[in-house]
Short mmCIF file of C-alpha atoms in Angstrom, two decimals:
data_model
loop_
_atom_site.label_atom_id
_atom_site.label_comp_id
_atom_site.label_asym_id
_atom_site.label_seq_id
_atom_site.Cartn_x
_atom_site.Cartn_y
_atom_site.Cartn_z
CA MET P 262 30.39 -14.44 15.15
CA GLY P 263 27.74 -13.76 12.51
CA GLU P 264 27.87 -11.45 9.57
CA ALA P 265 28.25 -7.78 10.53
CA ILE P 266 25.13 -5.82 9.60
CA ILE P 267 26.17 -2.51 11.10
CA GLN P 268 29.65 -1.35 11.94
CA VAL P 269 30.30 2.02 13.51
CA ARG P 270 33.81 3.37 13.87
CA ASN P 271 34.83 6.29 16.04
CA LEU P 272 31.58 8.20 15.75
CA HIS P 273 31.64 11.81 16.91
CA LYS P 274 28.89 14.39 17.01
CA SER P 275 29.11 17.97 18.21
CA TYR P 276 26.62 20.81 18.26
CA GLY P 277 28.87 23.82 18.19
CA ASP P 278 31.12 23.44 21.22
CA LEU P 279 28.94 20.80 22.79
CA GLU P 280 30.37 17.34 22.19
CA VAL P 281 27.50 14.89 22.39
CA LEU P 282 29.25 11.79 21.05
CA ARG P 283 32.96 11.35 21.65
CA GLY P 284 34.07 8.38 19.63
CA ILE P 285 31.74 5.41 19.70
CA ASP P 286 32.43 2.02 18.12
CA LEU P 287 29.75 -0.56 17.72
CA THR P 288 29.16 -3.71 15.71
CA ALA P 289 25.82 -5.38 15.27
CA ASN P 290 25.98 -8.84 13.78
CA ARG P 291 23.03 -10.63 12.23
CA HIS P 292 20.48 -11.66 14.89
CA ASP P 293 22.01 -9.30 17.46
CA VAL P 294 19.72 -7.29 19.69
CA ILE P 295 21.74 -4.45 21.14
CA SER P 296 20.22 -2.27 23.83
CA LEU P 297 21.57 1.20 24.41
CA ILE P 298 21.03 2.45 27.91
CA GLY P 299 22.25 5.48 29.82
CA ALA P 300 21.14 8.65 31.55
CA SER P 301 19.30 11.28 29.53
CA GLY P 302 21.84 13.42 27.74
CA SER P 303 24.28 10.55 27.43
CA GLY P 304 23.84 10.58 23.65
CA LYS P 305 21.79 7.40 23.09
CA SER P 306 19.19 8.90 20.81
CA THR P 307 21.71 11.08 19.00
CA PHE P 308 23.82 8.01 18.33
CA LEU P 309 20.84 6.13 16.92
CA ARG P 310 19.83 9.08 14.75
CA CYS P 311 23.37 9.33 13.42
CA LEU P 312 23.18 5.75 12.18
CA ASN P 313 20.75 6.63 9.38
CA LEU P 314 22.04 10.19 9.09
CA LEU P 315 18.98 11.92 10.51
CA GLU P 316 21.78 13.69 12.33
CA ILE P 317 25.00 14.13 10.41
CA PRO P 318 27.92 12.91 12.52
CA THR P 319 30.88 15.24 12.85
CA LYS P 320 33.36 12.44 12.38
CA GLY P 321 33.42 8.68 11.98
CA GLU P 322 32.34 5.93 9.64
CA ILE P 323 29.23 3.81 9.42
CA PHE P 324 28.97 0.62 7.39
CA VAL P 325 25.69 -1.09 6.67
CA GLN P 326 26.20 -4.58 5.32
CA GLY P 327 29.62 -3.54 4.14
CA ARG P 328 28.40 -0.39 2.38
CA ARG P 329 29.87 2.80 3.70
CA MET P 330 27.40 5.57 4.53
CA PRO P 331 28.05 8.27 1.93
CA LEU P 332 29.70 10.87 4.13
CA SER P 333 32.48 13.18 3.00
CA ASN P 334 35.80 13.08 4.77
CA PRO P 335 35.55 15.49 7.70
CA GLU P 336 39.20 16.49 7.31
CA ASN P 337 38.00 18.77 4.52
CA GLY P 338 35.38 20.80 6.40
CA PRO P 339 32.18 19.53 8.02
CA ALA P 340 30.97 16.08 6.98
CA LYS P 341 28.34 16.16 4.26
CA VAL P 342 26.18 13.60 2.51
CA THR P 343 27.96 12.83 -0.74
CA SER P 344 25.27 10.81 -2.50
CA GLU P 345 21.56 11.23 -1.82
CA ARG P 346 20.78 8.17 -3.91
CA GLU P 347 23.10 5.91 -1.98
CA LEU P 348 21.81 7.32 1.29
CA ARG P 349 18.24 6.50 0.23
CA GLU P 350 19.21 2.95 -0.69
CA ILE P 351 20.91 2.36 2.65
CA ARG P 352 18.11 4.01 4.60
CA ALA P 353 15.63 1.64 2.99
CA GLN P 354 17.63 -1.14 4.69
CA LEU P 355 17.55 0.60 8.07
CA GLY P 356 14.12 0.57 9.63
CA MET P 357 13.46 3.19 12.27
CA VAL P 358 10.80 3.30 14.95
CA PHE P 359 10.38 6.62 16.73
CA GLN P 360 9.45 7.62 20.24
CA GLN P 361 6.57 9.72 18.89
CA PHE P 362 5.47 7.04 16.35
CA ASN P 363 5.37 9.63 13.54
CA LEU P 364 2.60 7.94 11.63
CA TRP P 365 1.43 10.03 8.69
CA ASN P 366 -1.78 11.52 9.94
CA HIS P 367 -3.47 12.07 6.59
CA MET P 368 -3.24 8.41 5.64
CA THR P 369 -5.09 5.39 6.94
CA VAL P 370 -3.23 2.68 8.79
CA LEU P 371 -3.03 0.58 5.64
CA GLU P 372 -1.88 3.53 3.53
CA ASN P 373 0.84 4.23 6.07
CA VAL P 374 2.13 0.70 5.74
CA ILE P 375 2.03 0.42 1.93
CA GLU P 376 3.37 3.90 1.13
CA ALA P 377 7.11 3.21 1.21
CA PRO P 378 6.99 -0.27 -0.37
CA ILE P 379 5.10 1.25 -3.32
CA ARG P 380 7.05 4.50 -3.65
CA VAL P 381 10.51 3.31 -2.67
CA SER P 382 10.67 -0.43 -3.39
CA ARG P 383 8.36 -0.09 -6.42
CA LYS P 384 6.17 -2.96 -5.34
CA SER P 385 2.80 -3.36 -6.97
CA LYS P 386 -0.12 -2.09 -4.92
CA ALA P 387 -1.68 -5.53 -4.64
CA GLU P 388 1.57 -7.04 -3.41
CA ALA P 389 2.10 -4.23 -0.91
CA ILE P 390 -1.43 -4.56 0.44
CA ALA P 391 -1.12 -8.32 0.85
CA HIS P 392 2.14 -7.91 2.76
CA ALA P 393 0.71 -5.05 4.84
CA GLN P 394 -2.29 -7.13 5.87
CA GLU P 395 0.00 -9.91 7.03
CA LEU P 396 2.06 -7.45 9.06
CA LEU P 397 -0.97 -5.74 10.59
CA ASP P 398 -2.27 -9.14 11.52
CA ARG P 399 1.03 -9.86 13.16
CA VAL P 400 0.91 -6.74 15.34
CA GLY P 401 -2.73 -7.50 16.10
CA LEU P 402 -4.27 -4.60 14.20
CA SER P 403 -5.76 -6.08 11.04
CA ALA P 404 -9.16 -4.75 12.13
CA LYS P 405 -7.83 -1.19 12.11
CA ALA P 406 -6.51 -1.10 8.54
CA ASP P 407 -8.93 1.59 7.40
CA VAL P 408 -8.87 3.98 10.34
CA TYR P 409 -6.68 7.03 10.72
CA PRO P 410 -3.84 7.25 13.24
CA SER P 411 -5.67 9.85 15.35
CA GLN P 412 -8.31 7.24 16.10
CA LEU P 413 -5.78 4.86 17.65
CA SER P 414 -4.24 4.68 21.10
CA GLY P 415 -0.53 5.35 21.49
CA GLY P 416 0.26 1.66 21.81
CA GLN P 417 -1.71 0.87 18.68
CA GLN P 418 -0.01 3.68 16.78
CA GLN P 419 3.41 2.37 17.77
CA ARG P 420 2.48 -1.13 16.63
CA VAL P 421 1.40 0.30 13.26
CA ALA P 422 4.71 2.17 13.08
CA ILE P 423 6.51 -1.13 13.62
CA ALA P 424 4.44 -2.75 10.87
CA ARG P 425 5.29 0.20 8.60
CA THR P 426 8.97 -0.39 9.25
CA LEU P 427 8.71 -4.14 8.72
CA ALA P 428 6.98 -3.55 5.39
CA MET P 429 10.32 -2.41 3.96
CA ASP P 430 11.95 -5.67 5.01
CA PRO P 431 14.87 -3.89 6.66
CA SER P 432 18.03 -5.77 7.56
CA VAL P 433 18.20 -3.97 10.88
CA ILE P 434 15.61 -2.03 12.89
CA LEU P 435 16.51 0.96 15.03
CA PHE P 436 14.17 1.65 17.94
CA ASP P 437 14.39 5.11 19.46
CA GLU P 438 12.81 4.83 22.92
CA PRO P 439 9.77 3.08 21.46
CA THR P 440 7.79 3.02 24.69
CA SER P 441 8.77 6.31 26.32
CA ALA P 442 5.78 8.26 24.99
CA LEU P 443 3.26 5.61 25.97
CA ASP P 444 0.88 5.42 28.88
CA PRO P 445 2.14 2.72 31.27
CA GLU P 446 -0.68 0.31 30.44
CA MET P 447 0.32 0.32 26.77
CA VAL P 448 4.01 -0.35 27.20
CA GLY P 449 3.47 -4.10 27.46
CA GLU P 450 1.73 -4.56 24.10
CA VAL P 451 4.54 -2.76 22.25
CA LEU P 452 7.30 -4.61 24.08
CA ALA P 453 5.55 -7.87 23.26
CA VAL P 454 5.78 -7.08 19.55
CA ILE P 455 9.47 -6.15 19.80
CA ARG P 456 10.19 -9.25 21.87
CA ASP P 457 8.49 -11.30 19.19
CA LEU P 458 10.77 -9.75 16.55
CA ALA P 459 13.83 -10.51 18.66
CA GLY P 460 12.59 -14.08 18.92
CA GLU P 461 12.57 -14.51 15.17
CA GLY P 462 16.17 -13.37 14.96
CA ARG P 463 15.77 -9.81 13.68
CA THR P 464 18.80 -7.60 14.03
CA MET P 465 17.86 -4.63 16.19
CA ILE P 466 19.35 -1.73 18.04
CA VAL P 467 17.12 -0.44 20.80
CA VAL P 468 17.45 2.73 22.83
CA THR P 469 15.39 2.06 25.90
CA HIS P 470 14.65 2.90 29.51
CA GLU P 471 12.98 -0.45 30.07
CA MET P 472 15.77 -2.24 31.91
CA GLY P 473 13.84 -5.45 32.47
CA PHE P 474 13.13 -5.64 28.77
CA ALA P 475 16.77 -4.88 27.84
CA ARG P 476 17.95 -7.58 30.19
CA GLU P 477 15.56 -10.11 28.78
CA VAL P 478 15.88 -9.65 25.00
CA SER P 479 19.36 -8.22 24.40
CA THR P 480 22.36 -10.10 23.19
CA GLU P 481 24.49 -7.13 24.21
CA VAL P 482 23.87 -4.09 26.39
CA VAL P 483 25.80 -0.89 25.82
CA PHE P 484 25.88 1.71 28.56
CA LEU P 485 26.58 5.19 27.22
CA ASP P 486 28.10 7.74 29.53
CA GLN P 487 28.66 11.33 28.44
CA GLY P 488 29.04 10.45 24.79
CA ARG P 489 31.31 7.47 25.29
CA VAL P 490 30.76 3.78 25.76
CA GLY P 491 30.93 3.54 29.55
CA GLU P 492 30.54 -0.20 29.65
CA ARG P 493 29.32 -2.99 27.42
CA GLY P 494 28.63 -6.65 27.84
CA ALA P 495 26.13 -9.46 27.96
CA PRO P 496 22.97 -8.42 29.84
CA GLU P 497 23.41 -10.75 32.80
CA GLN P 498 26.97 -9.53 33.20
CA LEU P 499 26.26 -5.80 32.83
CA PHE P 500 23.13 -5.81 34.97
CA GLY P 501 24.42 -8.42 37.41
CA ASP P 502 27.93 -7.23 37.95
CA PRO P 503 28.63 -3.79 36.48
CA GLN P 504 32.31 -2.90 36.53
CA THR P 505 32.39 0.88 36.29
CA ALA P 506 31.29 3.30 38.98
CA SER P 507 29.10 5.32 36.61
CA CYS P 508 27.24 2.25 35.38
CA LYS P 509 26.70 1.03 38.91
CA GLN P 510 25.36 4.40 39.90
CA PHE P 511 23.05 4.59 36.86
CA LEU P 512 21.65 1.11 37.45
CA LYS P 513 21.10 1.88 41.10
CA LYS P 514 18.99 4.86 40.11
CA VAL P 515 16.82 3.11 37.53
CA LEU P 516 16.42 -0.39 38.92
CA MET O 266 -20.25 23.13 -29.19
CA GLY O 267 -17.37 25.41 -28.27
CA TYR O 268 -16.64 27.19 -25.03
CA GLN O 269 -18.12 30.43 -26.36
CA ASP O 270 -21.38 28.65 -27.20
CA ILE O 271 -21.61 27.25 -23.70
CA LYS O 272 -21.20 30.74 -22.29
CA TYR O 273 -23.99 32.05 -24.52
CA ALA O 274 -26.24 29.15 -23.59
CA VAL O 275 -25.72 29.80 -19.87
CA SER O 276 -26.35 33.49 -20.36
CA ASP O 277 -29.55 32.86 -22.37
CA ALA O 278 -30.91 30.39 -19.86
CA VAL O 279 -30.26 32.58 -16.82
CA CYS O 280 -31.61 35.70 -18.46
CA LEU O 281 -34.77 33.96 -19.63
CA LEU O 282 -35.35 33.07 -16.02
CA ALA O 283 -34.53 36.61 -14.91
CA GLN O 284 -36.99 38.14 -17.36
CA ASP O 285 -40.02 38.02 -15.07
CA THR O 286 -38.39 37.51 -11.70
CA THR O 287 -36.05 40.48 -11.45
CA PRO O 288 -36.50 44.27 -11.67
CA ALA O 289 -36.72 45.61 -15.19
CA SER O 290 -33.54 47.66 -14.82
CA PHE O 291 -31.66 44.42 -14.18
CA ALA O 292 -33.43 42.20 -16.67
CA LYS O 293 -32.70 44.67 -19.45
CA TYR O 294 -28.94 44.33 -19.01
CA CYS O 295 -28.94 40.76 -17.71
CA PRO O 296 -26.79 39.26 -20.49
CA ARG O 297 -24.08 41.82 -19.73
CA TYR O 298 -24.01 41.01 -16.02
CA ILE O 299 -23.91 37.29 -16.75
CA ASP O 300 -21.12 37.76 -19.30
CA GLY O 301 -19.22 39.73 -16.67
CA ILE O 302 -19.69 37.05 -14.01
CA LEU O 303 -18.45 34.39 -16.41
CA VAL O 304 -15.29 36.38 -17.13
CA THR O 305 -14.73 36.91 -13.39
CA VAL O 306 -15.24 33.20 -12.67
CA GLU O 307 -12.96 32.25 -15.53
CA LEU O 308 -10.17 34.50 -14.24
CA LEU O 309 -10.68 33.24 -10.69
CA LEU O 310 -10.60 29.55 -11.56
CA LEU O 311 -7.57 29.84 -13.83
CA SER O 312 -5.56 32.14 -11.57
CA SER O 313 -6.28 30.20 -8.38
CA PHE O 314 -5.50 26.89 -10.07
CA ILE O 315 -2.23 27.96 -11.70
CA GLY O 316 -1.40 30.16 -8.70
CA PHE O 317 -1.73 27.17 -6.42
CA PHE O 318 1.02 25.26 -8.22
CA ILE O 319 3.32 28.25 -8.39
CA GLY O 320 2.59 28.99 -4.73
CA ALA O 321 3.38 25.40 -3.75
CA LEU O 322 6.69 25.58 -5.64
CA VAL O 323 7.58 28.87 -3.96
CA ALA O 324 6.66 27.50 -0.53
CA VAL O 325 8.78 24.40 -1.06
CA GLY O 326 11.66 26.55 -2.30
CA ARG O 327 11.25 28.70 0.78
CA VAL O 328 11.52 25.82 3.25
CA SER O 329 13.91 23.41 1.54
CA GLY O 330 15.79 25.23 -1.19
CA GLY O 331 19.39 26.37 -1.12
CA PRO O 332 20.25 29.90 0.02
CA SER O 333 19.64 31.50 -3.38
CA VAL O 334 16.34 29.70 -3.94
CA ARG O 335 15.25 30.67 -0.46
CA SER O 336 15.92 34.36 -0.99
CA LEU O 337 14.24 34.27 -4.40
CA ALA O 338 11.15 32.64 -2.87
CA TRP O 339 11.17 35.17 -0.05
CA ALA O 340 11.43 38.05 -2.51
CA TRP O 341 8.55 36.66 -4.56
CA SER O 342 6.22 36.66 -1.56
CA TYR O 343 7.49 39.96 -0.24
CA VAL O 344 7.22 41.91 -3.50
CA PHE O 345 3.85 40.61 -4.70
CA ARG O 346 2.20 40.80 -1.28
CA GLY O 347 3.77 44.12 -0.46
CA THR O 348 2.54 46.09 -3.47
CA PRO O 349 -1.10 46.87 -4.33
CA LEU O 350 -2.71 44.65 -6.92
CA LEU O 351 -3.83 47.78 -8.76
CA VAL O 352 -0.24 48.99 -9.06
CA GLN O 353 0.86 45.56 -10.32
CA LEU O 354 -1.84 45.56 -12.98
CA TRP O 355 -1.00 49.06 -14.14
CA ILE O 356 2.76 48.49 -14.19
CA VAL O 357 2.33 45.56 -16.57
CA TYR O 358 -0.54 46.80 -18.70
CA PHE O 359 0.10 50.54 -18.94
CA GLY O 360 3.78 50.57 -17.97
CA LEU O 361 5.38 47.67 -19.81
CA GLY O 362 2.56 47.68 -22.36
CA SER O 363 3.49 51.20 -23.41
CA LEU O 364 6.73 49.87 -24.89
CA GLY O 365 4.53 48.98 -27.83
CA GLU O 366 4.62 46.43 -30.58
CA GLU O 367 8.07 47.29 -31.95
CA GLN O 368 9.88 46.74 -28.70
CA LEU O 369 7.81 43.91 -27.27
CA GLY O 370 7.87 41.84 -30.46
CA VAL O 371 6.40 38.37 -29.93
CA LEU O 372 5.25 39.37 -26.44
CA TRP O 373 2.98 42.08 -27.80
CA PRO O 374 -0.17 39.89 -28.11
CA PHE O 375 0.15 39.21 -24.39
CA PHE O 376 0.74 42.81 -23.30
CA LYS O 377 -2.02 44.24 -25.43
CA SER O 378 -4.63 41.85 -24.02
CA GLY O 379 -6.13 43.16 -20.78
CA TRP O 380 -7.51 39.69 -20.10
CA ALA O 381 -4.12 37.98 -20.43
CA VAL O 382 -2.34 40.60 -18.32
CA GLY O 383 -5.14 40.46 -15.76
CA LEU O 384 -4.90 36.67 -15.55
CA ALA O 385 -1.10 36.71 -15.24
CA VAL O 386 -1.05 39.37 -12.53
CA LEU O 387 -3.87 37.77 -10.53
CA THR O 388 -2.07 34.42 -10.77
CA ILE O 389 1.25 35.80 -9.57
CA ASN O 390 -0.40 37.85 -6.84
CA THR O 391 -2.37 34.93 -5.44
CA SER O 392 0.61 32.58 -5.75
CA ALA O 393 2.54 34.86 -3.38
CA TYR O 394 -0.24 34.61 -0.78
CA ILE O 395 -0.66 30.88 -1.29
CA ALA O 396 3.09 30.41 -0.83
CA GLU O 397 2.94 32.15 2.55
CA ILE O 398 -0.14 30.20 3.60
CA LEU O 399 1.44 26.87 2.66
CA ARG O 400 4.72 27.81 4.28
CA GLY O 401 2.79 28.44 7.49
CA GLY O 402 1.11 25.04 7.09
CA LEU O 403 4.43 23.29 6.53
CA ALA O 404 5.88 24.97 9.61
CA THR O 405 3.18 23.48 11.84
CA LEU O 406 4.10 19.89 10.93
CA PRO O 407 6.26 18.05 13.44
CA PRO O 408 9.74 17.22 12.05
CA GLY O 409 9.03 13.55 12.75
CA GLN O 410 6.67 13.41 9.76
CA TYR O 411 9.58 14.17 7.44
CA GLU O 412 12.03 11.98 9.36
CA ALA O 413 9.71 9.00 9.15
CA ALA O 414 9.46 9.49 5.38
CA VAL O 415 13.17 9.72 4.65
CA SER O 416 13.91 6.91 7.10
CA CYS O 417 11.93 4.61 4.82
CA GLY O 418 14.16 5.62 1.93
CA MET O 419 11.90 8.26 0.38
CA SER O 420 13.58 11.13 -1.42
CA ARG O 421 13.10 14.67 -0.20
CA GLY O 422 10.81 15.34 -3.16
CA GLN O 423 8.69 12.28 -2.37
CA ALA O 424 8.46 13.25 1.28
CA MET O 425 7.34 16.73 0.24
CA ARG O 426 4.76 15.57 -2.31
CA ARG O 427 3.36 12.58 -0.50
CA ILE O 428 3.73 13.42 3.18
CA LEU O 429 4.28 17.10 3.90
CA LEU O 430 2.32 19.08 1.31
CA PRO O 431 -0.89 17.03 1.67
CA GLN O 432 -0.85 17.75 5.39
CA ALA O 433 0.14 21.39 4.97
CA ILE O 434 -2.77 21.90 2.57
CA ARG O 435 -5.18 20.48 5.14
CA VAL O 436 -3.83 22.73 7.87
CA ALA O 437 -3.85 25.75 5.57
CA TRP O 438 -7.23 25.20 3.94
CA PRO O 439 -9.28 27.69 6.03
CA ALA O 440 -6.67 30.40 5.43
CA TYR O 441 -6.68 29.54 1.74
CA GLY O 442 -10.46 29.95 1.62
CA ASN O 443 -10.00 33.45 2.93
CA GLU O 444 -7.45 34.19 0.23
CA LEU O 445 -9.76 32.92 -2.51
CA ILE O 446 -12.52 35.32 -1.40
CA LEU O 447 -10.01 38.19 -1.28
CA LEU O 448 -8.84 37.25 -4.76
CA MET O 449 -12.42 37.35 -6.01
CA LYS O 450 -12.93 40.85 -4.65
CA GLY O 451 -9.52 41.99 -5.87
CA SER O 452 -10.28 40.70 -9.35
CA ALA O 453 -12.69 43.63 -9.84
CA LEU O 454 -9.58 45.76 -10.39
CA VAL O 455 -8.95 44.14 -13.78
CA SER O 456 -11.83 46.28 -15.04
CA THR O 457 -9.36 49.19 -14.94
CA ILE O 458 -7.30 47.55 -17.66
CA THR O 459 -10.22 47.14 -20.06
CA VAL O 460 -11.31 43.65 -18.99
CA MET O 461 -15.08 43.25 -19.16
CA ASP O 462 -15.45 41.24 -15.99
CA LEU O 463 -18.46 41.75 -13.70
CA MET O 464 -17.14 45.15 -12.56
CA GLY O 465 -16.25 46.14 -16.14
CA GLN O 466 -19.74 45.31 -17.37
CA THR O 467 -21.32 47.08 -14.41
CA ARG O 468 -19.43 50.29 -15.19
CA SER O 469 -20.48 50.12 -18.81
CA VAL O 470 -24.13 49.52 -17.86
CA PHE O 471 -23.96 52.45 -15.46
CA ALA O 472 -22.56 54.67 -18.21
CA ARG O 473 -25.63 53.94 -20.32
CA GLY O 474 -28.23 55.39 -18.01
CA TYR O 475 -26.72 56.28 -14.67
CA ALA O 476 -29.31 54.05 -13.01
CA MET O 477 -28.55 54.28 -9.30
CA GLU O 478 -29.23 50.60 -8.61
CA THR O 479 -26.61 49.35 -11.11
CA TYR O 480 -23.78 49.00 -8.61
CA ALA O 481 -26.11 47.45 -6.05
CA TYR O 482 -26.91 44.67 -8.54
CA SER O 483 -23.20 44.13 -9.01
CA ALA O 484 -22.66 43.95 -5.24
CA VAL O 485 -25.41 41.34 -4.90
CA LEU O 486 -23.87 39.29 -7.70
CA TYR O 487 -20.44 39.41 -6.07
CA LEU O 488 -22.07 38.37 -2.82
CA LEU O 489 -23.71 35.39 -4.53
CA LEU O 490 -20.36 34.47 -6.03
CA ALA O 491 -18.77 34.63 -2.59
CA LEU O 492 -21.52 32.38 -1.24
CA PHE O 493 -20.92 29.90 -4.03
CA LEU O 494 -17.16 29.90 -3.40
CA THR O 495 -17.69 29.43 0.34
CA LEU O 496 -19.88 26.40 -0.32
CA LEU O 497 -17.32 25.02 -2.75
CA LEU O 498 -14.52 25.46 -0.20
CA LYS O 499 -16.60 23.77 2.49
CA MET O 500 -17.22 20.86 0.17
CA VAL O 501 -13.52 20.38 -0.49
CA GLU O 502 -12.80 20.83 3.21
CA ARG O 503 -15.15 17.98 4.05
CA ARG O 504 -13.32 15.74 1.62
CA LEU O 505 -9.96 16.73 3.07
CA ARG O 506 -11.09 16.21 6.63
CA VAL O 507 -9.49 12.92 7.54
CA GLY O 508 -7.57 11.86 10.59
CA GLY O 509 -8.42 14.89 12.68
CA TYR O 510 -7.80 17.65 10.10
CA PRO O 511 -8.76 20.39 10.76
#
């Protein structure tokens, strides 16, 4: 057992009467790669977006390296962010990679990567650029530093987005279906980068539909079913010998 | 050399050139037309510049303020876009201004100056339009742009300044160009509150001889000004055009 980077306790999320998450617990230790799988509508993405409070959970607690996400006690009305400053500090530790890349279109690739280190971590420009060039090199895009996102393919944009996240040196990276918006021929290049990160022991939580990838890189696979953890376990166990009927059925459909 | 001297120098140079190249009825009053244009340009530059910042603030308040800020920002746009510029000018200059020195106290120097009132009203009026234009621009941005910013630990203000507004301005630029031209034409109304802008000077020249071509000269000068502004806007647009905008 390593050091817990993220701990989630009894996370709930409702939109009006619709309960999307119904009490999820999860612990990610250092060097863990946790894949979240499940049918669409099972709450995978919502869960991930609750972790850095892009969605405000209705109930539950989240700890990032022991620090509690600044949420008010839901017993007294709806949960609210209690400290913007603390939230910002914790978010800087939680990298996020989106399905739609979300690169900033008015900035070059390099500017995208150095923006947060300069504005948030207060790094010097020279330092940020040096680090960014290393990272772009790593995702194989050092030649594209001065072009704009619209001039890149989807796969290239997603690799830049990963470099942008790495530039903040996060202690955990959240991937929200990182390959779902890509043309099939570009999925491989992005997965290769993520696989590489897993190989160096990065702590990651990945929402994905790529079962082969989940099986190969994960230390734990969590199957979400209607807002609850339907089943969890080591990849060979969960994919090889699923215990619950719903997980069996889901795997039969996607494999 | 002060600002006034520069204005005279410009006027002298242009009118020397106009001496032999333009009709006598224009050349005779050339310095007045040029003076008028300079006042119009001055009002335009100042009001569009200050109005832009106020408009940006109002737009930001409109999309990310609390309930009271939102309604205030909405009211700002609604009131100043919903009433004629002429009425706004007259309310401040003739309406409030009629309270006189005793009641207005330290504010009197402002209310008695047609130029200052004209500038303030033009600024507020254009800021209301700019706010709506920018709000429209902000609304076109995908939410992911903001989410990516705050996910990196940026504050809401940083996300607005660094990520959202720069993109909203690019999206909104053509609409803004339109507003600037409308502002230029609307600015002629300040001549009704004693400002000697291009329209003010034109009226005074006309009063001196009722020469029928007087207003035609003014129209041509406004047209040239519009051409100049269009070119200026295009130039800025080219600089803004990165990464597929617009």
